[in-house]
Amino acid sequence: MSQAVPITALITVYNGAAFLADAIRSVQNQTLSVAEILVVDDGSTDGSADLARAMGVKVISQENQGAAAARNTGIQAASQEWIAFLDHDDVWKPEKIEMQWQAHQLCPDAGLVFTDFSEVDEGSSEARVPSVFSLPESGFDRLKRNFVAADISHRPTMDQEVFETIKKNVFLPSSTLAKRDLVISAGLFQTDLFPVDDIDFFLRCFAITSVAFVERPLMRYRSHSNNTTKNELRMFRGFFRFTDRMAAAPHIYPAGAIAVLTAPEALSPKYSEAARLLIDAGETREARRLLQESLRLRKSLWPVVLWVLTWVTPKTYRFLLRAKRSLNVPKQSRGART
């Protein structure tokens, strides 16, 4: 058996006993073994920690603080030079670590190594999306990159192409191998930006490192009702906090990233869509504030229509909403999560 590579497989879990065993086994079954498997249990009440211990892996338990805080705990406790993140409901294909380690050896200056991934629905073994990198809307194929081997490429510089791609859910923690020193230098995950803390984290890393890609779907992302990305309003609020953070501390992000991610034509519709969700929830005061931001960035009719709707009675609003649905008026496209 070959010697294990200096990687900590960091699995974070919160009430994920239904999926956790699959995640751990996917690490244990790697064709190239990692030196450490560490599970951070973020306050689970379903026996997740006991399940992990029974499978022979190291467990750290903490009070529930969220996925970002759990990753930070694991990063600080990891004993190895590299960290491979894995959410409890995702799994790796057997050759993931072997190919990422090969990419690291071929691109030694890359502090991050991403893999392609597939998406499956809960309860299904068939991939709904076999390859996210191959999706035209992901923008990945438009990235300029240098191939160093079959299915392995390198991106030495970060520019607008990469910043456009990061908005499309192409880079996920569970598909990432990261150098521990780099992660610490970049400032770990920001817990107050959840659930878009990973975008913020990757951008801060991009400011200080090049990246490598394994262009083969070696991680399986499981889509189910409890995914944090299902809560659209929470996603929008996290994204607005993130853009405020970028504006307050532009020096820690790559040059040009702020202009791409906060362009008026991109940000204004997000304020409007978040306002629509707030109107649905009856939170009209906050909706008006976001609509003001939308109109400040770009003048258009849709936020004006929504502004008017914030002043009608709930009964009238429900009537108009039913009428809209009966006419099958298409809803404004939401695009990617950011």
Short mmCIF file of N, CA and C in Angstrom, two decimals, residues 87-260:
data_model
loop_
_atom_site.label_atom_id
_atom_site.label_comp_id
_atom_site.label_asym_id
_atom_site.label_seq_id
_atom_site.Cartn_x
_atom_site.Cartn_y
_atom_site.Cartn_z
N ASP A 87 -18.57 18.19 2.65
CA ASP A 87 -19.82 18.32 3.41
C ASP A 87 -20.41 16.93 3.62
N HIS A 88 -21.15 16.78 4.71
CA HIS A 88 -21.60 15.44 5.10
C HIS A 88 -22.54 14.79 4.08
N ASP A 89 -23.20 15.60 3.24
CA ASP A 89 -24.15 15.03 2.29
C ASP A 89 -23.58 14.88 0.88
N ASP A 90 -22.28 15.12 0.73
CA ASP A 90 -21.61 14.92 -0.55
C ASP A 90 -20.69 13.70 -0.46
N VAL A 91 -20.26 13.17 -1.59
CA VAL A 91 -19.33 12.04 -1.60
C VAL A 91 -18.28 12.24 -2.69
N TRP A 92 -17.12 11.62 -2.48
CA TRP A 92 -16.05 11.65 -3.46
C TRP A 92 -16.01 10.37 -4.27
N LYS A 93 -15.64 10.45 -5.52
CA LYS A 93 -15.32 9.26 -6.29
C LYS A 93 -13.94 8.76 -5.86
N PRO A 94 -13.67 7.46 -6.03
CA PRO A 94 -12.45 6.87 -5.45
C PRO A 94 -11.14 7.53 -5.89
N GLU A 95 -11.07 8.06 -7.09
CA GLU A 95 -9.80 8.60 -7.58
C GLU A 95 -9.65 10.11 -7.36
N LYS A 96 -10.56 10.72 -6.61
CA LYS A 96 -10.51 12.18 -6.44
C LYS A 96 -9.18 12.65 -5.87
N ILE A 97 -8.79 12.13 -4.73
CA ILE A 97 -7.57 12.60 -4.08
C ILE A 97 -6.34 12.28 -4.93
N GLU A 98 -6.32 11.13 -5.57
CA GLU A 98 -5.17 10.77 -6.40
C GLU A 98 -4.99 11.78 -7.54
N MET A 99 -6.08 12.15 -8.19
CA MET A 99 -5.96 13.09 -9.30
C MET A 99 -5.67 14.51 -8.82
N GLN A 100 -6.22 14.90 -7.70
CA GLN A 100 -5.90 16.22 -7.17
C GLN A 100 -4.44 16.31 -6.74
N TRP A 101 -3.92 15.23 -6.18
CA TRP A 101 -2.52 15.23 -5.78
C TRP A 101 -1.61 15.28 -7.01
N GLN A 102 -2.02 14.60 -8.05
CA GLN A 102 -1.26 14.68 -9.30
C GLN A 102 -1.28 16.12 -9.83
N ALA A 103 -2.44 16.77 -9.75
CA ALA A 103 -2.53 18.17 -10.19
C ALA A 103 -1.62 19.06 -9.35
N HIS A 104 -1.57 18.83 -8.06
CA HIS A 104 -0.68 19.60 -7.19
C HIS A 104 0.78 19.41 -7.61
N GLN A 105 1.16 18.19 -7.91
CA GLN A 105 2.55 17.93 -8.29
C GLN A 105 2.90 18.58 -9.62
N LEU A 106 1.93 18.63 -10.53
CA LEU A 106 2.17 19.25 -11.83
C LEU A 106 2.07 20.77 -11.78
N CYS A 107 1.35 21.28 -10.80
CA CYS A 107 1.15 22.74 -10.65
C CYS A 107 1.50 23.12 -9.22
N PRO A 108 2.77 23.05 -8.83
CA PRO A 108 3.15 23.23 -7.43
C PRO A 108 2.87 24.62 -6.87
N ASP A 109 2.66 25.62 -7.73
CA ASP A 109 2.37 26.97 -7.23
C ASP A 109 0.88 27.17 -6.94
N ALA A 110 0.04 26.21 -7.30
CA ALA A 110 -1.41 26.33 -7.09
C ALA A 110 -1.77 25.94 -5.66
N GLY A 111 -2.32 26.89 -4.93
CA GLY A 111 -2.73 26.60 -3.55
C GLY A 111 -4.11 26.03 -3.42
N LEU A 112 -4.88 26.04 -4.54
CA LEU A 112 -6.21 25.45 -4.59
C LEU A 112 -6.28 24.53 -5.79
N VAL A 113 -6.89 23.37 -5.60
CA VAL A 113 -7.14 22.44 -6.70
C VAL A 113 -8.61 22.06 -6.66
N PHE A 114 -9.34 22.43 -7.71
CA PHE A 114 -10.77 22.12 -7.80
C PHE A 114 -10.99 20.93 -8.73
N THR A 115 -12.06 20.18 -8.48
CA THR A 115 -12.49 19.16 -9.44
C THR A 115 -13.87 19.51 -9.97
N ASP A 116 -14.18 18.97 -11.12
CA ASP A 116 -15.55 19.00 -11.62
C ASP A 116 -16.41 18.15 -10.70
N PHE A 117 -17.73 18.31 -10.78
CA PHE A 117 -18.61 17.49 -9.95
C PHE A 117 -19.93 17.27 -10.65
N SER A 118 -20.64 16.24 -10.20
CA SER A 118 -21.97 15.93 -10.72
C SER A 118 -23.00 16.29 -9.65
N GLU A 119 -24.26 16.39 -10.07
CA GLU A 119 -25.35 16.66 -9.13
C GLU A 119 -26.37 15.54 -9.21
N VAL A 120 -26.78 15.05 -8.04
CA VAL A 120 -27.81 14.00 -7.99
C VAL A 120 -28.90 14.45 -7.04
N ASP A 121 -30.12 14.02 -7.31
CA ASP A 121 -31.23 14.30 -6.42
C ASP A 121 -31.28 13.26 -5.31
N GLU A 122 -31.80 13.68 -4.17
CA GLU A 122 -31.93 12.77 -3.03
C GLU A 122 -32.72 11.53 -3.43
N GLY A 123 -32.19 10.37 -3.07
CA GLY A 123 -32.86 9.11 -3.36
C GLY A 123 -32.60 8.57 -4.74
N SER A 124 -31.79 9.27 -5.53
CA SER A 124 -31.49 8.81 -6.89
C SER A 124 -30.01 8.49 -7.01
N SER A 125 -29.69 7.48 -7.81
CA SER A 125 -28.30 7.14 -8.07
C SER A 125 -27.83 7.69 -9.41
N GLU A 126 -28.78 8.21 -10.20
CA GLU A 126 -28.44 8.77 -11.51
C GLU A 126 -28.17 10.27 -11.40
N ALA A 127 -27.12 10.72 -12.03
CA ALA A 127 -26.76 12.13 -11.97
C ALA A 127 -27.74 12.96 -12.79
N ARG A 128 -28.35 13.95 -12.15
CA ARG A 128 -29.21 14.89 -12.87
C ARG A 128 -28.35 15.81 -13.74
N VAL A 129 -27.18 16.15 -13.23
CA VAL A 129 -26.19 16.93 -13.98
C VAL A 129 -24.87 16.15 -13.93
N PRO A 130 -24.50 15.47 -15.00
CA PRO A 130 -23.29 14.63 -14.96
C PRO A 130 -22.00 15.42 -14.78
N SER A 131 -21.94 16.65 -15.30
CA SER A 131 -20.71 17.45 -15.23
C SER A 131 -21.08 18.93 -15.19
N VAL A 132 -20.82 19.57 -14.05
CA VAL A 132 -21.14 20.99 -13.92
C VAL A 132 -20.20 21.83 -14.78
N PHE A 133 -18.92 21.44 -14.87
CA PHE A 133 -17.98 22.18 -15.71
C PHE A 133 -18.44 22.24 -17.17
N SER A 134 -19.18 21.21 -17.59
CA SER A 134 -19.60 21.13 -19.00
C SER A 134 -20.86 21.92 -19.30
N LEU A 135 -21.56 22.40 -18.29
CA LEU A 135 -22.77 23.18 -18.52
C LEU A 135 -22.41 24.48 -19.22
N PRO A 136 -23.08 24.80 -20.34
CA PRO A 136 -22.78 26.06 -21.02
C PRO A 136 -22.93 27.28 -20.11
N GLU A 137 -23.96 27.24 -19.24
CA GLU A 137 -24.20 28.39 -18.38
C GLU A 137 -23.17 28.53 -17.26
N SER A 138 -22.36 27.51 -17.01
CA SER A 138 -21.35 27.62 -15.97
C SER A 138 -20.23 28.57 -16.35
N GLY A 139 -19.98 28.70 -17.64
CA GLY A 139 -18.91 29.57 -18.10
C GLY A 139 -17.53 28.96 -18.00
N PHE A 140 -17.44 27.73 -17.48
CA PHE A 140 -16.11 27.16 -17.26
C PHE A 140 -15.36 26.94 -18.56
N ASP A 141 -16.05 26.47 -19.59
CA ASP A 141 -15.37 26.21 -20.86
C ASP A 141 -14.78 27.47 -21.48
N ARG A 142 -15.27 28.63 -21.06
CA ARG A 142 -14.75 29.88 -21.60
C ARG A 142 -13.51 30.38 -20.86
N LEU A 143 -13.16 29.70 -19.76
CA LEU A 143 -11.97 30.09 -19.02
C LEU A 143 -10.71 29.73 -19.81
N LYS A 144 -9.81 30.66 -19.93
CA LYS A 144 -8.51 30.36 -20.52
C LYS A 144 -7.68 29.62 -19.47
N ARG A 145 -7.11 28.49 -19.83
CA ARG A 145 -6.33 27.72 -18.89
C ARG A 145 -5.29 26.90 -19.65
N ASN A 146 -4.25 26.52 -18.95
CA ASN A 146 -3.15 25.77 -19.55
C ASN A 146 -3.26 24.30 -19.13
N PHE A 147 -3.37 23.41 -20.11
CA PHE A 147 -3.44 21.99 -19.79
C PHE A 147 -2.03 21.45 -19.57
N VAL A 148 -1.86 20.78 -18.44
CA VAL A 148 -0.57 20.20 -18.09
C VAL A 148 -0.58 18.68 -18.18
N ALA A 149 -1.76 18.10 -18.31
CA ALA A 149 -1.95 16.65 -18.47
C ALA A 149 -3.39 16.44 -18.88
N ALA A 150 -3.73 15.21 -19.23
CA ALA A 150 -5.11 14.90 -19.57
C ALA A 150 -6.02 15.21 -18.38
N ASP A 151 -7.03 16.05 -18.59
CA ASP A 151 -8.01 16.42 -17.57
C ASP A 151 -7.45 17.28 -16.44
N ILE A 152 -6.24 17.76 -16.56
CA ILE A 152 -5.66 18.63 -15.52
C ILE A 152 -5.20 19.93 -16.17
N SER A 153 -5.68 21.06 -15.64
CA SER A 153 -5.33 22.36 -16.19
C SER A 153 -4.93 23.31 -15.08
N HIS A 154 -4.34 24.42 -15.49
CA HIS A 154 -3.78 25.39 -14.54
C HIS A 154 -4.21 26.79 -14.97
N ARG A 155 -4.55 27.60 -14.00
CA ARG A 155 -4.92 29.00 -14.26
C ARG A 155 -3.99 29.88 -13.43
N PRO A 156 -2.97 30.48 -14.06
CA PRO A 156 -1.98 31.23 -13.28
C PRO A 156 -2.45 32.57 -12.78
N THR A 157 -3.41 33.20 -13.44
CA THR A 157 -3.88 34.52 -13.04
C THR A 157 -5.39 34.54 -12.88
N MET A 158 -5.87 35.45 -12.05
CA MET A 158 -7.29 35.59 -11.80
C MET A 158 -7.77 36.89 -12.44
N ASP A 159 -8.83 36.80 -13.26
CA ASP A 159 -9.36 38.01 -13.90
C ASP A 159 -10.86 37.88 -14.07
N GLN A 160 -11.43 38.73 -14.92
CA GLN A 160 -12.89 38.81 -15.04
C GLN A 160 -13.52 37.47 -15.38
N GLU A 161 -12.88 36.65 -16.23
CA GLU A 161 -13.45 35.35 -16.59
C GLU A 161 -13.70 34.50 -15.34
N VAL A 162 -12.73 34.48 -14.45
CA VAL A 162 -12.86 33.67 -13.24
C VAL A 162 -13.93 34.24 -12.33
N PHE A 163 -13.99 35.55 -12.20
CA PHE A 163 -14.97 36.17 -11.31
C PHE A 163 -16.39 35.95 -11.83
N GLU A 164 -16.57 35.92 -13.14
CA GLU A 164 -17.88 35.61 -13.71
C GLU A 164 -18.24 34.15 -13.42
N THR A 165 -17.26 33.26 -13.51
CA THR A 165 -17.50 31.84 -13.30
C THR A 165 -17.85 31.53 -11.85
N ILE A 166 -17.22 32.21 -10.91
CA ILE A 166 -17.45 31.90 -9.49
C ILE A 166 -18.90 32.18 -9.10
N LYS A 167 -19.60 33.03 -9.85
CA LYS A 167 -21.00 33.33 -9.55
C LYS A 167 -21.93 32.18 -9.90
N LYS A 168 -21.44 31.17 -10.61
CA LYS A 168 -22.32 30.14 -11.17
C LYS A 168 -22.29 28.81 -10.41
N ASN A 169 -21.81 28.82 -9.15
CA ASN A 169 -21.76 27.59 -8.36
C ASN A 169 -20.84 26.53 -8.97
N VAL A 170 -19.77 26.96 -9.58
CA VAL A 170 -18.85 26.01 -10.22
C VAL A 170 -17.81 25.50 -9.23
N PHE A 171 -17.49 26.31 -8.22
CA PHE A 171 -16.49 25.92 -7.23
C PHE A 171 -17.18 25.69 -5.89
N LEU A 172 -17.06 24.49 -5.35
CA LEU A 172 -17.68 24.15 -4.08
C LEU A 172 -16.63 23.64 -3.10
N PRO A 173 -16.83 23.84 -1.79
CA PRO A 173 -15.87 23.31 -0.82
C PRO A 173 -15.61 21.81 -0.98
N SER A 174 -16.65 21.02 -1.23
CA SER A 174 -16.48 19.57 -1.30
C SER A 174 -15.65 19.11 -2.48
N SER A 175 -15.40 20.00 -3.43
CA SER A 175 -14.57 19.65 -4.58
C SER A 175 -13.18 20.29 -4.49
N THR A 176 -12.85 20.83 -3.33
CA THR A 176 -11.65 21.64 -3.17
C THR A 176 -10.58 20.95 -2.34
N LEU A 177 -9.34 21.01 -2.84
CA LEU A 177 -8.15 20.68 -2.07
C LEU A 177 -7.39 21.99 -1.88
N ALA A 178 -7.07 22.33 -0.64
CA ALA A 178 -6.46 23.63 -0.35
C ALA A 178 -5.26 23.47 0.56
N LYS A 179 -4.24 24.27 0.31
CA LYS A 179 -3.07 24.29 1.19
C LYS A 179 -3.44 24.97 2.50
N ARG A 180 -3.16 24.32 3.61
CA ARG A 180 -3.61 24.82 4.91
C ARG A 180 -3.03 26.20 5.20
N ASP A 181 -1.76 26.42 4.95
CA ASP A 181 -1.16 27.73 5.22
C ASP A 181 -1.84 28.83 4.42
N LEU A 182 -2.20 28.52 3.19
CA LEU A 182 -2.89 29.49 2.34
C LEU A 182 -4.24 29.86 2.94
N VAL A 183 -4.98 28.85 3.38
CA VAL A 183 -6.31 29.07 3.95
C VAL A 183 -6.22 29.97 5.17
N ILE A 184 -5.23 29.71 6.01
CA ILE A 184 -5.06 30.53 7.22
C ILE A 184 -4.65 31.96 6.84
N SER A 185 -3.76 32.09 5.86
CA SER A 185 -3.33 33.42 5.42
C SER A 185 -4.49 34.21 4.83
N ALA A 186 -5.39 33.53 4.13
CA ALA A 186 -6.53 34.20 3.51
C ALA A 186 -7.56 34.65 4.52
N GLY A 187 -7.53 34.07 5.73
CA GLY A 187 -8.44 34.53 6.76
C GLY A 187 -9.59 33.61 7.09
N LEU A 188 -9.51 32.32 6.72
CA LEU A 188 -10.55 31.34 7.03
C LEU A 188 -11.90 31.75 6.44
N PHE A 189 -12.95 31.04 6.84
CA PHE A 189 -14.31 31.33 6.37
C PHE A 189 -14.95 32.36 7.29
N GLN A 190 -15.66 33.30 6.71
CA GLN A 190 -16.31 34.36 7.48
C GLN A 190 -17.72 33.90 7.87
N THR A 191 -17.93 33.66 9.15
CA THR A 191 -19.18 33.05 9.61
C THR A 191 -20.39 33.97 9.43
N ASP A 192 -20.18 35.28 9.37
CA ASP A 192 -21.31 36.19 9.22
C ASP A 192 -21.76 36.34 7.77
N LEU A 193 -21.07 35.68 6.85
CA LEU A 193 -21.45 35.76 5.44
C LEU A 193 -22.19 34.51 4.96
N PHE A 194 -22.44 33.57 5.86
CA PHE A 194 -23.16 32.36 5.49
C PHE A 194 -24.52 32.73 4.89
N PRO A 195 -24.94 32.10 3.80
CA PRO A 195 -24.38 30.92 3.16
C PRO A 195 -23.58 31.18 1.88
N VAL A 196 -23.02 32.38 1.72
CA VAL A 196 -22.16 32.63 0.57
C VAL A 196 -20.71 32.84 1.03
N ASP A 197 -20.41 32.34 2.21
CA ASP A 197 -19.06 32.47 2.76
C ASP A 197 -18.02 31.76 1.90
N ASP A 198 -18.43 30.73 1.15
CA ASP A 198 -17.45 30.03 0.32
C ASP A 198 -17.00 30.90 -0.86
N ILE A 199 -17.91 31.68 -1.44
CA ILE A 199 -17.52 32.59 -2.52
C ILE A 199 -16.53 33.61 -2.00
N ASP A 200 -16.83 34.20 -0.86
CA ASP A 200 -15.93 35.16 -0.24
C ASP A 200 -14.57 34.52 0.03
N PHE A 201 -14.58 33.31 0.56
CA PHE A 201 -13.34 32.60 0.88
C PHE A 201 -12.50 32.33 -0.37
N PHE A 202 -13.13 31.81 -1.42
CA PHE A 202 -12.39 31.51 -2.63
C PHE A 202 -11.79 32.78 -3.24
N LEU A 203 -12.53 33.87 -3.24
CA LEU A 203 -12.01 35.11 -3.81
C LEU A 203 -10.79 35.61 -3.04
N ARG A 204 -10.85 35.52 -1.71
CA ARG A 204 -9.70 35.95 -0.93
C ARG A 204 -8.48 35.06 -1.18
N CYS A 205 -8.73 33.77 -1.40
CA CYS A 205 -7.63 32.87 -1.77
C CYS A 205 -7.09 33.21 -3.16
N PHE A 206 -8.00 33.53 -4.10
CA PHE A 206 -7.57 33.86 -5.46
C PHE A 206 -6.63 35.07 -5.46
N ALA A 207 -6.75 35.93 -4.46
CA ALA A 207 -5.89 37.11 -4.41
C ALA A 207 -4.44 36.77 -4.12
N ILE A 208 -4.18 35.55 -3.61
CA ILE A 208 -2.82 35.21 -3.20
C ILE A 208 -2.31 33.90 -3.78
N THR A 209 -3.05 33.28 -4.70
CA THR A 209 -2.58 32.02 -5.27
C THR A 209 -3.14 31.80 -6.67
N SER A 210 -2.46 30.94 -7.42
CA SER A 210 -3.03 30.42 -8.67
C SER A 210 -3.83 29.17 -8.34
N VAL A 211 -4.55 28.63 -9.32
CA VAL A 211 -5.39 27.46 -9.07
C VAL A 211 -5.17 26.41 -10.16
N ALA A 212 -5.50 25.18 -9.81
CA ALA A 212 -5.47 24.08 -10.77
C ALA A 212 -6.84 23.42 -10.79
N PHE A 213 -7.15 22.78 -11.92
CA PHE A 213 -8.45 22.13 -12.09
C PHE A 213 -8.25 20.68 -12.53
N VAL A 214 -9.01 19.79 -11.93
CA VAL A 214 -9.14 18.43 -12.44
C VAL A 214 -10.48 18.38 -13.16
N GLU A 215 -10.43 18.32 -14.47
CA GLU A 215 -11.64 18.47 -15.27
C GLU A 215 -12.32 17.13 -15.49
N ARG A 216 -12.63 16.52 -14.37
CA ARG A 216 -13.35 15.25 -14.35
C ARG A 216 -14.28 15.28 -13.14
N PRO A 217 -15.55 14.88 -13.26
CA PRO A 217 -16.49 14.97 -12.13
C PRO A 217 -16.17 13.93 -11.06
N LEU A 218 -15.42 14.35 -10.05
CA LEU A 218 -14.93 13.43 -9.02
C LEU A 218 -15.60 13.65 -7.67
N MET A 219 -16.59 14.51 -7.61
CA MET A 219 -17.39 14.72 -6.41
C MET A 219 -18.85 14.67 -6.81
N ARG A 220 -19.66 14.09 -5.95
CA ARG A 220 -21.10 14.02 -6.20
C ARG A 220 -21.82 14.90 -5.18
N TYR A 221 -22.45 15.95 -5.70
CA TYR A 221 -23.20 16.87 -4.85
C TYR A 221 -24.65 16.39 -4.79
N ARG A 222 -25.12 16.15 -3.59
CA ARG A 222 -26.48 15.65 -3.41
C ARG A 222 -27.43 16.80 -3.15
N SER A 223 -28.42 16.96 -4.01
CA SER A 223 -29.42 18.01 -3.86
C SER A 223 -30.62 17.46 -3.08
N HIS A 224 -30.96 18.12 -1.99
CA HIS A 224 -32.12 17.68 -1.20
C HIS A 224 -32.75 18.88 -0.51
N SER A 225 -33.83 18.64 0.19
CA SER A 225 -34.65 19.74 0.72
C SER A 225 -33.93 20.56 1.79
N ASN A 226 -32.88 20.00 2.40
CA ASN A 226 -32.20 20.72 3.47
C ASN A 226 -30.97 21.50 3.02
N ASN A 227 -30.65 21.47 1.72
CA ASN A 227 -29.51 22.25 1.24
C ASN A 227 -29.69 23.71 1.60
N THR A 228 -28.60 24.35 2.08
CA THR A 228 -28.71 25.75 2.47
C THR A 228 -29.03 26.65 1.29
N THR A 229 -28.63 26.25 0.08
CA THR A 229 -28.88 27.09 -1.08
C THR A 229 -30.35 27.10 -1.47
N LYS A 230 -31.20 26.30 -0.83
CA LYS A 230 -32.62 26.30 -1.13
C LYS A 230 -33.31 27.55 -0.57
N ASN A 231 -32.74 28.15 0.47
CA ASN A 231 -33.35 29.32 1.10
C ASN A 231 -32.90 30.55 0.33
N GLU A 232 -33.72 30.98 -0.63
CA GLU A 232 -33.31 32.05 -1.54
C GLU A 232 -33.10 33.37 -0.82
N LEU A 233 -34.00 33.73 0.06
CA LEU A 233 -33.87 35.01 0.74
C LEU A 233 -32.62 35.05 1.60
N ARG A 234 -32.31 33.96 2.25
CA ARG A 234 -31.09 33.90 3.05
C ARG A 234 -29.86 34.05 2.16
N MET A 235 -29.91 33.45 0.97
CA MET A 235 -28.81 33.58 0.03
C MET A 235 -28.62 35.04 -0.38
N PHE A 236 -29.72 35.72 -0.71
CA PHE A 236 -29.62 37.12 -1.11
C PHE A 236 -29.05 37.97 0.02
N ARG A 237 -29.54 37.77 1.23
CA ARG A 237 -29.06 38.58 2.34
C ARG A 237 -27.58 38.35 2.58
N GLY A 238 -27.16 37.09 2.49
CA GLY A 238 -25.74 36.79 2.62
C GLY A 238 -24.91 37.45 1.54
N PHE A 239 -25.44 37.45 0.32
CA PHE A 239 -24.71 38.06 -0.79
C PHE A 239 -24.59 39.57 -0.62
N PHE A 240 -25.63 40.22 -0.12
CA PHE A 240 -25.55 41.67 0.08
C PHE A 240 -24.55 42.00 1.19
N ARG A 241 -24.49 41.19 2.24
CA ARG A 241 -23.47 41.41 3.27
C ARG A 241 -22.07 41.23 2.67
N PHE A 242 -21.95 40.26 1.77
CA PHE A 242 -20.67 39.99 1.12
C PHE A 242 -20.23 41.18 0.27
N THR A 243 -21.13 41.73 -0.54
CA THR A 243 -20.74 42.87 -1.38
C THR A 243 -20.41 44.09 -0.53
N ASP A 244 -21.09 44.25 0.59
CA ASP A 244 -20.73 45.33 1.51
C ASP A 244 -19.33 45.12 2.06
N ARG A 245 -18.99 43.87 2.38
CA ARG A 245 -17.66 43.54 2.89
C ARG A 245 -16.58 43.82 1.85
N MET A 246 -16.87 43.49 0.60
CA MET A 246 -15.91 43.75 -0.47
C MET A 246 -15.65 45.25 -0.60
N ALA A 247 -16.72 46.04 -0.53
CA ALA A 247 -16.57 47.48 -0.66
C ALA A 247 -15.78 48.07 0.50
N ALA A 248 -15.93 47.47 1.69
CA ALA A 248 -15.25 47.99 2.88
C ALA A 248 -13.78 47.59 2.94
N ALA A 249 -13.43 46.46 2.32
CA ALA A 249 -12.05 45.97 2.38
C ALA A 249 -11.60 45.45 1.02
N PRO A 250 -11.55 46.31 0.01
CA PRO A 250 -11.23 45.85 -1.35
C PRO A 250 -9.83 45.28 -1.49
N HIS A 251 -8.91 45.65 -0.60
CA HIS A 251 -7.52 45.22 -0.73
C HIS A 251 -7.32 43.73 -0.49
N ILE A 252 -8.28 43.05 0.13
CA ILE A 252 -8.10 41.62 0.39
C ILE A 252 -8.70 40.74 -0.71
N TYR A 253 -9.26 41.37 -1.74
CA TYR A 253 -9.85 40.64 -2.86
C TYR A 253 -9.03 40.90 -4.13
N PRO A 254 -9.15 40.02 -5.13
CA PRO A 254 -8.40 40.24 -6.38
C PRO A 254 -8.85 41.51 -7.07
N ALA A 255 -7.91 42.18 -7.72
CA ALA A 255 -8.24 43.38 -8.48
C ALA A 255 -9.26 43.04 -9.55
N GLY A 256 -10.31 43.83 -9.62
CA GLY A 256 -11.34 43.61 -10.63
C GLY A 256 -12.53 42.80 -10.16
N ALA A 257 -12.40 42.08 -9.04
CA ALA A 257 -13.50 41.22 -8.58
C ALA A 257 -14.71 42.04 -8.17
N ILE A 258 -14.48 43.15 -7.48
CA ILE A 258 -15.59 43.96 -7.01
C ILE A 258 -16.40 44.51 -8.17
N ALA A 259 -15.71 44.97 -9.21
CA ALA A 259 -16.41 45.54 -10.36
C ALA A 259 -17.31 44.52 -11.03
N VAL A 260 -16.87 43.27 -11.09
CA VAL A 260 -17.66 42.22 -11.74
C VAL A 260 -18.85 41.83 -10.87
#
